[in-house]
mmCIF file of C-alpha atoms and ligand atoms in Angstrom:
data_model
loop_
_atom_site.group_PDB
_atom_site.id
_atom_site.type_symbol
_atom_site.label_atom_id
_atom_site.label_comp_id
_atom_site.label_asym_id
_atom_site.label_seq_id
_atom_site.Cartn_x
_atom_site.Cartn_y
_atom_site.Cartn_z
ATOM 1 C CA MET A 3 52.794 13.761 -59.309
ATOM 2 C CA LYS A 4 49.347 15.064 -60.072
ATOM 3 C CA VAL A 5 47.084 14.536 -57.056
ATOM 4 C CA GLU A 6 43.457 14.195 -58.175
ATOM 5 C CA LYS A 7 41.733 13.120 -54.981
ATOM 6 C CA ILE A 8 42.462 12.865 -51.255
ATOM 7 C CA VAL A 9 40.469 10.693 -48.854
ATOM 8 C CA LEU A 10 40.455 10.941 -45.049
ATOM 9 C CA ARG A 11 39.297 7.982 -42.985
ATOM 10 C CA ARG A 12 38.682 7.904 -39.260
ATOM 11 C CA MET A 13 39.409 4.401 -38.009
ATOM 12 C CA LYS A 14 39.345 2.450 -34.778
ATOM 13 C CA MET A 15 41.007 -0.802 -33.670
ATOM 14 C CA GLN A 16 40.901 -2.550 -30.290
ATOM 15 C CA LEU A 17 44.246 -3.167 -28.575
ATOM 16 C CA LYS A 18 44.936 -6.748 -27.459
ATOM 17 C CA ASN A 19 45.929 -5.423 -24.030
ATOM 18 C CA PRO A 20 45.736 -1.952 -22.442
ATOM 19 C CA PHE A 21 49.002 0.017 -22.774
ATOM 20 C CA GLU A 22 50.005 2.181 -19.794
ATOM 21 C CA VAL A 23 52.511 5.033 -19.961
ATOM 22 C CA SER A 24 53.458 7.461 -17.171
ATOM 23 C CA PHE A 25 50.495 9.765 -17.875
ATOM 24 C CA ALA A 26 47.668 7.601 -19.290
ATOM 25 C CA VAL A 27 46.290 4.194 -20.223
ATOM 26 C CA LEU A 28 45.293 3.399 -23.805
ATOM 27 C CA LYS A 29 42.685 0.696 -24.535
ATOM 28 C CA GLU A 30 41.917 1.231 -28.204
ATOM 29 C CA ARG A 31 43.565 2.975 -31.119
ATOM 30 C CA ASP A 32 41.534 5.646 -32.862
ATOM 31 C CA PHE A 33 43.405 7.152 -35.838
ATOM 32 C CA ILE A 34 43.221 8.800 -39.259
ATOM 33 C CA VAL A 35 44.405 7.301 -42.536
ATOM 34 C CA VAL A 36 45.040 9.580 -45.520
ATOM 35 C CA GLU A 37 44.849 8.359 -49.117
ATOM 36 C CA VAL A 38 46.399 10.458 -51.873
ATOM 37 C CA HIS A 39 45.155 9.428 -55.321
ATOM 38 C CA SER A 40 46.831 10.135 -58.657
ATOM 39 C CA LYS A 41 45.480 8.758 -61.932
ATOM 40 C CA ASP A 42 47.065 5.327 -61.445
ATOM 41 C CA PHE A 43 48.164 4.979 -57.827
ATOM 42 C CA ILE A 44 47.176 5.542 -54.179
ATOM 43 C CA GLY A 45 49.667 6.708 -51.545
ATOM 44 C CA TYR A 46 48.862 6.052 -47.875
ATOM 45 C CA GLY A 47 49.711 7.988 -44.726
ATOM 46 C CA ASP A 48 48.689 7.732 -41.076
ATOM 47 C CA CYS A 49 48.091 10.435 -38.507
ATOM 48 C CA SER A 50 49.282 9.106 -35.159
ATOM 49 C CA ALA A 51 47.161 11.395 -32.967
ATOM 50 C CA MET A 52 44.607 10.044 -30.488
ATOM 51 C CA PRO A 53 41.015 11.165 -29.752
ATOM 52 C CA PHE A 54 42.332 13.211 -26.807
ATOM 53 C CA PRO A 55 45.555 15.147 -26.211
ATOM 54 C CA PHE A 56 47.781 12.244 -25.181
ATOM 55 C CA TYR A 57 51.419 12.234 -26.096
ATOM 56 C CA ASN A 58 51.294 15.671 -27.693
ATOM 57 C CA GLU A 59 48.777 18.506 -28.085
ATOM 58 C CA GLU A 60 47.114 17.222 -31.246
ATOM 59 C CA THR A 61 43.925 15.158 -31.374
ATOM 60 C CA ASN A 62 42.309 13.417 -34.329
ATOM 61 C CA ASN A 63 39.772 16.231 -34.537
ATOM 62 C CA THR A 64 42.398 18.988 -34.622
ATOM 63 C CA ALA A 65 44.395 16.990 -37.174
ATOM 64 C CA TRP A 66 41.328 16.449 -39.369
ATOM 65 C CA HIS A 67 40.602 20.204 -39.225
ATOM 66 C CA ILE A 68 44.187 21.130 -40.163
ATOM 67 C CA LEU A 69 44.191 18.560 -42.963
ATOM 68 C CA GLU A 70 40.790 19.487 -44.381
ATOM 69 C CA ASP A 71 40.996 23.268 -44.127
ATOM 70 C CA PHE A 72 44.689 23.976 -44.673
ATOM 71 C CA LEU A 73 46.970 21.136 -45.775
ATOM 72 C CA ILE A 74 44.795 19.457 -48.414
ATOM 73 C CA PRO A 75 44.060 22.830 -50.120
ATOM 74 C CA LEU A 76 47.828 23.504 -50.250
ATOM 75 C CA ILE A 77 48.377 20.195 -52.066
ATOM 76 C CA PHE A 78 45.525 20.932 -54.505
ATOM 77 C CA GLU A 79 46.778 24.471 -55.213
ATOM 78 C CA LYS A 80 50.049 23.104 -56.495
ATOM 79 C CA GLN A 81 49.806 22.046 -60.147
ATOM 80 C CA ASP A 82 52.416 19.349 -59.881
ATOM 81 C CA ILE A 83 54.653 17.956 -57.169
ATOM 82 C CA SER A 84 57.902 16.741 -58.666
ATOM 83 C CA HIS A 85 59.457 15.501 -55.420
ATOM 84 C CA PRO A 86 57.922 14.731 -51.989
ATOM 85 C CA GLU A 87 60.446 16.992 -50.247
ATOM 86 C CA GLU A 88 58.490 19.941 -51.682
ATOM 87 C CA VAL A 89 55.628 19.113 -49.301
ATOM 88 C CA ASN A 90 57.762 19.928 -46.256
ATOM 89 C CA ASN A 91 58.336 23.462 -47.661
ATOM 90 C CA LEU A 92 54.718 23.804 -48.717
ATOM 91 C CA PHE A 93 53.593 23.219 -45.103
ATOM 92 C CA SER A 94 56.368 25.139 -43.355
ATOM 93 C CA HIS A 95 54.406 28.382 -42.762
ATOM 94 C CA ILE A 96 51.863 26.425 -40.706
ATOM 95 C CA ARG A 97 53.320 26.073 -37.249
ATOM 96 C CA ARG A 98 53.475 22.701 -35.507
ATOM 97 C CA ASN A 99 50.530 20.310 -36.090
ATOM 98 C CA GLN A 100 53.227 17.757 -36.958
ATOM 99 C CA MET A 101 50.995 14.661 -36.902
ATOM 100 C CA ALA A 102 48.536 16.198 -39.360
ATOM 101 C CA LYS A 103 51.416 17.224 -41.642
ATOM 102 C CA SER A 104 53.103 13.855 -41.308
ATOM 103 C CA ALA A 105 50.036 11.969 -42.533
ATOM 104 C CA LEU A 106 50.024 13.834 -45.868
ATOM 105 C CA ASP A 107 53.808 13.976 -46.176
ATOM 106 C CA CYS A 108 54.002 10.178 -45.775
ATOM 107 C CA ALA A 109 51.175 9.573 -48.262
ATOM 108 C CA ILE A 110 52.921 11.714 -50.887
ATOM 109 C CA TRP A 111 56.210 9.834 -50.323
ATOM 110 C CA ASP A 112 54.381 6.525 -50.842
ATOM 111 C CA LEU A 113 52.704 7.834 -53.999
ATOM 112 C CA TYR A 114 56.047 9.076 -55.345
ATOM 113 C CA ALA A 115 57.736 5.702 -54.799
ATOM 114 C CA LYS A 116 54.795 3.905 -56.464
ATOM 115 C CA GLU A 117 54.924 6.208 -59.491
ATOM 116 C CA LYS A 118 58.687 5.566 -59.780
ATOM 117 C CA GLY A 119 58.082 1.826 -59.325
ATOM 118 C CA ILE A 120 60.594 1.561 -56.460
ATOM 119 C CA PRO A 121 60.322 0.565 -52.769
ATOM 120 C CA LEU A 122 59.817 3.517 -50.437
ATOM 121 C CA SER A 123 62.979 2.518 -48.547
ATOM 122 C CA GLN A 124 64.961 3.037 -51.749
ATOM 123 C CA ALA A 125 63.242 6.362 -52.509
ATOM 124 C CA LEU A 126 64.274 7.532 -49.032
ATOM 125 C CA GLY A 127 67.900 6.492 -49.524
ATOM 126 C CA GLY A 128 67.823 3.397 -47.314
ATOM 127 C CA ASN A 129 70.149 0.469 -47.848
ATOM 128 C CA ARG A 130 68.927 -2.446 -45.717
ATOM 129 C CA ASN A 131 66.825 -5.536 -46.511
ATOM 130 C CA GLN A 132 65.988 -6.086 -42.859
ATOM 131 C CA ILE A 133 65.624 -3.779 -39.869
ATOM 132 C CA GLU A 134 65.990 -4.614 -36.206
ATOM 133 C CA THR A 135 63.115 -4.044 -33.819
ATOM 134 C CA GLY A 136 62.610 -4.109 -30.077
ATOM 135 C CA VAL A 137 59.501 -4.176 -27.930
ATOM 136 C CA SER A 138 58.094 -1.418 -25.732
ATOM 137 C CA ILE A 139 56.373 -2.625 -22.557
ATOM 138 C CA GLY A 140 53.770 -0.535 -20.743
ATOM 139 C CA ILE A 141 53.751 -0.043 -16.965
ATOM 140 C CA GLN A 142 52.681 -3.229 -15.155
ATOM 141 C CA GLN A 143 50.921 -3.589 -11.785
ATOM 142 C CA THR A 144 53.780 -5.477 -10.125
ATOM 143 C CA SER A 145 57.371 -6.360 -10.966
ATOM 144 C CA ASP A 146 56.345 -10.030 -11.170
ATOM 145 C CA ASP A 147 53.803 -9.119 -13.842
ATOM 146 C CA LEU A 148 56.576 -7.283 -15.667
ATOM 147 C CA LEU A 149 58.897 -10.305 -15.525
ATOM 148 C CA ARG A 150 56.178 -12.491 -17.035
ATOM 149 C CA VAL A 151 55.535 -10.016 -19.856
ATOM 150 C CA VAL A 152 59.252 -9.600 -20.612
ATOM 151 C CA GLU A 153 59.728 -13.364 -20.661
ATOM 152 C CA GLY A 154 56.893 -13.754 -23.176
ATOM 153 C CA HIS A 155 58.397 -11.165 -25.526
ATOM 154 C CA LEU A 156 61.897 -12.667 -25.293
ATOM 155 C CA GLU A 157 60.374 -16.021 -26.259
ATOM 156 C CA GLU A 158 58.773 -14.370 -29.295
ATOM 157 C CA GLY A 159 62.233 -13.281 -30.455
ATOM 158 C CA TYR A 160 62.511 -9.670 -29.251
ATOM 159 C CA ARG A 161 66.041 -8.888 -28.147
ATOM 160 C CA ARG A 162 65.767 -5.250 -27.053
ATOM 161 C CA VAL A 163 63.314 -4.503 -24.271
ATOM 162 C CA LYS A 164 62.076 -1.021 -23.397
ATOM 163 C CA ILE A 165 60.334 -0.679 -20.056
ATOM 164 C CA LYS A 166 58.009 2.222 -19.335
ATOM 165 C CA ILE A 167 58.711 3.736 -15.922
ATOM 166 C CA LYS A 168 57.204 6.361 -13.617
ATOM 167 C CA PRO A 169 57.986 7.392 -10.026
ATOM 168 C CA GLY A 170 57.448 4.405 -7.734
ATOM 169 C CA LYS A 171 57.592 1.920 -10.601
ATOM 170 C CA ASP A 172 61.149 2.352 -11.768
ATOM 171 C CA ILE A 173 64.451 1.159 -10.337
ATOM 172 C CA LYS A 174 63.085 -1.922 -8.551
ATOM 173 C CA TYR A 175 61.309 -3.006 -11.736
ATOM 174 C CA LEU A 176 64.420 -2.487 -13.850
ATOM 175 C CA GLU A 177 66.647 -4.264 -11.322
ATOM 176 C CA ALA A 178 64.294 -7.240 -11.308
ATOM 177 C CA VAL A 179 64.456 -7.500 -15.111
ATOM 178 C CA ARG A 180 68.247 -7.171 -15.156
ATOM 179 C CA LYS A 181 68.627 -9.794 -12.428
ATOM 180 C CA ARG A 182 66.321 -12.296 -14.083
ATOM 181 C CA PHE A 183 67.290 -11.905 -17.752
ATOM 182 C CA GLY A 184 70.969 -10.940 -17.484
ATOM 183 C CA ASP A 185 72.690 -9.112 -20.284
ATOM 184 C CA ILE A 186 69.716 -8.312 -22.584
ATOM 185 C CA MET A 187 69.509 -4.942 -24.385
ATOM 186 C CA LEU A 188 67.495 -3.093 -21.752
ATOM 187 C CA MET A 189 66.292 0.516 -21.669
ATOM 188 C CA ALA A 190 63.725 2.663 -19.881
ATOM 189 C CA ASP A 191 61.243 5.286 -21.101
ATOM 190 C CA ALA A 192 60.023 7.755 -18.461
ATOM 191 C CA ASN A 193 57.731 9.818 -20.703
ATOM 192 C CA SER A 194 58.684 12.992 -18.843
ATOM 193 C CA SER A 195 57.728 11.860 -15.347
ATOM 194 C CA TYR A 196 60.815 13.068 -13.409
ATOM 195 C CA THR A 197 62.602 16.314 -12.529
ATOM 196 C CA LEU A 198 66.180 17.265 -11.681
ATOM 197 C CA ASN A 199 65.325 16.526 -8.036
ATOM 198 C CA ASP A 200 65.492 12.851 -9.008
ATOM 199 C CA ILE A 201 69.146 12.992 -10.011
ATOM 200 C CA ASP A 202 70.197 10.423 -7.379
ATOM 201 C CA LEU A 203 67.722 7.917 -8.786
ATOM 202 C CA PHE A 204 69.293 8.277 -12.235
ATOM 203 C CA LYS A 205 72.769 7.827 -10.724
ATOM 204 C CA GLU A 206 71.499 4.545 -9.238
ATOM 205 C CA MET A 207 70.194 3.556 -12.654
ATOM 206 C CA ASP A 208 73.700 4.060 -14.082
ATOM 207 C CA LYS A 209 74.604 0.776 -12.375
ATOM 208 C CA LEU A 210 72.077 -1.112 -14.509
ATOM 209 C CA ASN A 211 73.958 -0.577 -17.759
ATOM 210 C CA LEU A 212 70.849 0.512 -19.683
ATOM 211 C CA ILE A 213 71.410 1.200 -23.369
ATOM 212 C CA MET A 214 69.625 4.514 -22.825
ATOM 213 C CA ILE A 215 67.009 6.335 -20.796
ATOM 214 C CA GLU A 216 64.296 7.947 -22.880
ATOM 215 C CA GLN A 217 62.776 11.357 -22.059
ATOM 216 C CA PRO A 218 63.339 11.389 -18.281
ATOM 217 C CA LEU A 219 62.415 15.086 -17.821
ATOM 218 C CA SER A 220 59.757 17.495 -19.052
ATOM 219 C CA HIS A 221 58.250 17.013 -22.521
ATOM 220 C CA ASP A 222 59.289 20.542 -23.533
ATOM 221 C CA ASP A 223 62.730 20.666 -21.943
ATOM 222 C CA ILE A 224 66.221 20.625 -23.427
ATOM 223 C CA VAL A 225 68.049 22.590 -20.687
ATOM 224 C CA ASP A 226 67.548 20.357 -17.660
ATOM 225 C CA HIS A 227 68.271 17.287 -19.792
ATOM 226 C CA ALA A 228 71.724 18.759 -20.506
ATOM 227 C CA LYS A 229 72.328 19.094 -16.754
ATOM 228 C CA LEU A 230 71.169 15.549 -16.149
ATOM 229 C CA GLN A 231 73.271 14.152 -19.003
ATOM 230 C CA ALA A 232 76.353 15.851 -17.535
ATOM 231 C CA ALA A 233 75.688 14.139 -14.193
ATOM 232 C CA ILE A 234 75.070 10.549 -15.335
ATOM 233 C CA LYS A 235 76.789 7.966 -17.530
ATOM 234 C CA THR A 236 73.676 6.456 -19.136
ATOM 235 C CA ARG A 237 72.876 7.794 -22.589
ATOM 236 C CA ILE A 238 69.877 10.144 -22.594
ATOM 237 C CA CYS A 239 67.488 9.815 -25.540
ATOM 238 C CA LEU A 240 65.077 12.637 -26.285
ATOM 239 C CA ASP A 241 61.640 11.778 -27.647
ATOM 240 C CA GLU A 242 58.863 14.284 -26.765
ATOM 241 C CA SER A 243 61.230 17.313 -26.808
ATOM 242 C CA ILE A 244 62.228 17.031 -30.479
ATOM 243 C CA HIS A 245 59.728 18.240 -33.109
ATOM 244 C CA SER A 246 62.081 19.375 -35.880
ATOM 245 C CA VAL A 247 65.636 19.383 -37.132
ATOM 246 C CA GLU A 248 66.047 22.793 -35.445
ATOM 247 C CA ASP A 249 65.050 21.298 -32.065
ATOM 248 C CA ALA A 250 67.559 18.520 -32.689
ATOM 249 C CA ARG A 251 70.339 20.986 -33.515
ATOM 250 C CA LYS A 252 69.754 22.924 -30.303
ATOM 251 C CA ALA A 253 69.581 19.817 -28.128
ATOM 252 C CA ILE A 254 72.818 18.492 -29.630
ATOM 253 C CA GLU A 255 74.522 21.855 -29.154
ATOM 254 C CA LEU A 256 73.510 21.911 -25.478
ATOM 255 C CA GLY A 257 74.535 18.300 -24.866
ATOM 256 C CA SER A 258 70.985 17.335 -23.872
ATOM 257 C CA THR A 259 70.867 14.083 -25.792
ATOM 258 C CA GLN A 260 73.138 11.330 -27.102
ATOM 259 C CA THR A 261 70.544 9.735 -29.346
ATOM 260 C CA ILE A 262 67.085 10.664 -30.633
ATOM 261 C CA ASN A 263 63.982 8.527 -30.862
ATOM 262 C CA ILE A 264 62.720 9.853 -34.203
ATOM 263 C CA LYS A 265 58.987 9.396 -34.585
ATOM 264 C CA VAL A 266 57.955 10.265 -38.107
ATOM 265 C CA ALA A 267 54.600 11.589 -36.858
ATOM 266 C CA ARG A 268 56.086 13.746 -34.094
ATOM 267 C CA VAL A 269 58.435 15.589 -36.463
ATOM 268 C CA GLY A 270 55.929 16.167 -39.295
ATOM 269 C CA GLY A 271 56.861 13.431 -41.742
ATOM 270 C CA LEU A 272 59.577 11.591 -43.615
ATOM 271 C CA THR A 273 61.407 14.613 -45.036
ATOM 272 C CA GLU A 274 61.946 16.112 -41.567
ATOM 273 C CA THR A 275 62.930 12.653 -40.287
ATOM 274 C CA LYS A 276 65.615 12.447 -42.966
ATOM 275 C CA LYS A 277 66.910 15.886 -42.004
ATOM 276 C CA ILE A 278 67.215 14.897 -38.335
ATOM 277 C CA HIS A 279 68.803 11.591 -39.315
ATOM 278 C CA ASP A 280 71.415 13.405 -41.438
ATOM 279 C CA LEU A 281 72.123 16.092 -38.854
ATOM 280 C CA CYS A 282 72.670 13.473 -36.155
ATOM 281 C CA ALA A 283 74.930 11.452 -38.489
ATOM 282 C CA SER A 284 77.095 14.525 -39.043
ATOM 283 C CA HIS A 285 77.534 14.767 -35.246
ATOM 284 C CA ASN A 286 78.182 11.044 -34.808
ATOM 285 C CA ILE A 287 74.920 10.665 -32.949
ATOM 286 C CA PRO A 288 73.108 7.405 -33.721
ATOM 287 C CA VAL A 289 69.293 7.560 -33.925
ATOM 288 C CA TRP A 290 66.446 5.050 -33.904
ATOM 289 C CA CYS A 291 62.848 4.896 -35.064
ATOM 290 C CA GLY A 292 60.132 5.245 -32.423
ATOM 291 C CA GLY A 293 56.522 4.113 -32.609
ATOM 292 C CA MET A 294 53.049 5.311 -31.650
ATOM 293 C CA ILE A 295 51.344 1.935 -31.096
ATOM 294 C CA ASP A 296 51.228 1.761 -34.831
ATOM 295 C CA THR A 297 48.725 0.140 -37.117
ATOM 296 C CA GLY A 298 49.590 -1.086 -40.603
ATOM 297 C CA ILE A 299 50.213 2.156 -42.497
ATOM 298 C CA SER A 300 52.379 4.030 -39.984
ATOM 299 C CA ARG A 301 54.317 0.850 -39.231
ATOM 300 C CA ALA A 302 55.007 0.517 -42.978
ATOM 301 C CA HIS A 303 56.536 4.003 -43.136
ATOM 302 C CA ASN A 304 58.627 3.237 -40.047
ATOM 303 C CA ILE A 305 60.035 0.081 -41.631
ATOM 304 C CA SER A 306 61.057 2.009 -44.749
ATOM 305 C CA ILE A 307 62.722 4.914 -42.950
ATOM 306 C CA ALA A 308 64.582 2.621 -40.533
ATOM 307 C CA THR A 309 66.632 1.328 -43.496
ATOM 308 C CA LEU A 310 68.707 4.545 -43.467
ATOM 309 C CA PRO A 311 72.260 3.956 -42.236
ATOM 310 C CA ASN A 312 72.271 6.106 -39.073
ATOM 311 C CA PHE A 313 69.288 4.237 -37.555
ATOM 312 C CA LYS A 314 71.593 2.288 -35.268
ATOM 313 C CA PHE A 315 69.487 1.104 -32.325
ATOM 314 C CA PRO A 316 66.552 -1.311 -32.714
ATOM 315 C CA GLY A 317 63.278 0.540 -33.389
ATOM 316 C CA ASP A 318 59.844 0.400 -31.771
ATOM 317 C CA ILE A 319 58.506 -1.309 -34.908
ATOM 318 C CA PRO A 320 57.119 -4.581 -33.561
ATOM 319 C CA ALA A 321 55.272 -7.407 -35.319
ATOM 320 C CA SER A 322 51.576 -6.932 -36.223
ATOM 321 C CA THR A 323 50.625 -9.331 -33.422
ATOM 322 C CA ARG A 324 52.255 -7.136 -30.744
ATOM 323 C CA TYR A 325 49.169 -4.928 -30.471
ATOM 324 C CA TRP A 326 46.534 -6.384 -32.823
ATOM 325 C CA ASN A 327 44.518 -9.532 -33.231
ATOM 326 C CA GLU A 328 44.016 -8.567 -36.844
ATOM 327 C CA ASP A 329 45.673 -5.575 -38.513
ATOM 328 C CA PHE A 330 44.112 -4.159 -41.673
ATOM 329 C CA VAL A 331 47.122 -4.427 -43.988
ATOM 330 C CA TYR A 332 48.715 -7.226 -45.946
ATOM 331 C CA PRO A 333 51.279 -8.796 -45.608
ATOM 332 C CA GLU A 334 51.455 -9.295 -41.866
ATOM 333 C CA VAL A 335 54.655 -7.994 -40.217
ATOM 334 C CA THR A 336 56.553 -10.726 -38.393
ATOM 335 C CA ILE A 337 59.897 -10.861 -36.608
ATOM 336 C CA ASP A 338 62.457 -13.642 -36.904
ATOM 337 C CA LYS A 339 64.349 -15.153 -33.969
ATOM 338 C CA ASN A 340 66.878 -12.315 -34.140
ATOM 339 C CA SER A 341 64.173 -9.646 -33.843
ATOM 340 C CA MET A 342 64.544 -8.657 -37.506
ATOM 341 C CA VAL A 343 61.732 -7.436 -39.793
ATOM 342 C CA GLU A 344 61.892 -7.884 -43.588
ATOM 343 C CA VAL A 345 61.827 -4.695 -45.658
ATOM 344 C CA PRO A 346 59.337 -4.925 -48.562
ATOM 345 C CA GLN A 347 60.890 -4.909 -52.030
ATOM 346 C CA THR A 348 57.682 -3.991 -53.895
ATOM 347 C CA PRO A 349 56.890 -0.389 -54.966
ATOM 348 C CA GLY A 350 55.931 2.169 -52.291
ATOM 349 C CA ILE A 351 55.313 1.145 -48.688
ATOM 350 C CA GLY A 352 54.876 -2.487 -49.805
ATOM 351 C CA PHE A 353 51.667 -3.042 -47.803
ATOM 352 C CA GLN A 354 48.049 -3.040 -49.016
ATOM 353 C CA PRO A 355 44.878 -2.467 -47.022
ATOM 354 C CA ILE A 356 42.760 -5.637 -46.788
ATOM 355 C CA THR A 357 39.531 -4.211 -48.228
ATOM 356 C CA ASN A 358 36.956 -5.743 -45.896
ATOM 357 C CA LEU A 359 38.955 -4.991 -42.721
ATOM 358 C CA TYR A 360 39.879 -1.519 -43.963
ATOM 359 C CA ASP A 361 36.177 -0.701 -44.364
ATOM 360 C CA GLN A 362 35.143 -2.520 -41.203
ATOM 361 C CA PHE A 363 37.525 -0.432 -39.048
ATOM 362 C CA THR A 364 36.571 2.851 -40.793
ATOM 363 C CA TYR A 365 33.751 4.769 -39.080
ATOM 364 C CA ALA A 366 33.960 8.086 -40.932
ATOM 365 C CA LYS A 367 35.200 8.977 -44.372
ATOM 366 C CA LYS A 368 35.421 12.105 -46.514
ATOM 367 C CA GLU A 369 36.606 12.597 -50.087
ATOM 368 C CA PHE A 370 38.207 15.749 -51.439
ATOM 369 C CA ILE A 371 38.334 16.158 -55.215
ATOM 370 C CA LYS A 372 40.734 18.619 -56.807
HETATM 371 O O1 LIG M 401 57.077 7.378 -25.619
HETATM 372 O O2 LIG M 401 57.633 6.054 -27.154
HETATM 373 C C1 LIG M 401 56.755 6.543 -26.433
HETATM 374 C C2 LIG M 401 53.434 4.791 -27.075
HETATM 375 C C3 LIG M 401 52.567 5.833 -26.932
HETATM 376 C C4 LIG M 401 53.043 7.066 -26.595
HETATM 377 C C5 LIG M 401 54.411 7.275 -26.406
HETATM 378 C C6 LIG M 401 55.295 6.224 -26.577
HETATM 379 C C7 LIG M 401 54.792 4.962 -26.880
HETATM 380 C C8 LIG M 401 55.625 3.771 -27.013
HETATM 381 C C9 LIG M 401 55.113 2.684 -27.907
HETATM 382 O O3 LIG M 401 56.647 3.585 -26.380
HETATM 383 C C10 LIG M 401 56.120 2.160 -28.844
HETATM 384 C C11 LIG M 401 55.455 1.281 -29.889
HETATM 385 O O4 LIG M 401 54.713 1.809 -30.742
HETATM 386 O O5 LIG M 401 55.624 0.071 -29.832
HETATM 387 MG MG1 LIG M 402 59.136 7.655 -25.656
#
């Protein structure tokens, strides 16, 4: 691949409804899209950061800075990239900044698949025509509100429901959902809002037969999670704590986690995602693909990577209409009555920006020529 030009776009889209997690409420999605141009094709990537430090330490401004001043020059310095996995090595001396790295890594993977004329899923080694998704539900004011929201999503076809929890809005909410909707695939995501002092609460939750509990303890912890996992039956899933295959290895070795929510953006791109996927497979640990309230481009990469065989739980890869009145890519992502999403069979990510919407949602743009 000979990269001739890279374009960064700063974009903004309004969420249909505010999304509340344990530490913040999100009302709009402000993000960066990266275009990597060769002579004949354009590869797309998305940086999942927010305008403020939200889920991790990065912001769109820090990511733009890292992309502009460090990562893009590294791509331009290289005469030719024969395989996208080289990008992971090229960036490895720059510590962290995973979302910035992921945006370029994903764009190069898309470009590679387009130049080969194959779907990205195939380039990544995936083997599915459809992937299963669930829905992630933000914290609601009351448990009755939650029941109404869950009911709506079940009617749309979602079969796995993830409920965001925080202290005071947890066990009662989950019990209400279990009681009302019976044996659905139910799980909780605490986004790091508890400590080991809450161990009795998690023992209570064991009775609810959740498929997993996501990131109950601190965002940077893998030690206390091992203690908690030893004390409860419910499967712990790490999200925020895992930034690399090395983090995953250590967490597995300690017994801190029995599955990992792999977010492509959080771990620095598709190559690192594949490494974590493979490591977990070798330990018989199933994984699944997380989301960052994704717009068209990042959702496209998630669909492709979720075709790998060890993605065994439904992902957070919902239909376009879950968060958006109008997303900026074509075709629209829909789910069928079994909560399945079709995997594109056209070259690359299989989604195209819709030109007028793409430009309408872009409020800043910069081109870098080799
Ligand atoms: O912890 O998985 C999370 C959204 C923002 C920040 C963190 C998380 C989430 C989600 C959304 O759960 C999942 C989705 O994109 O549908
Ligand atoms: Mg999470």
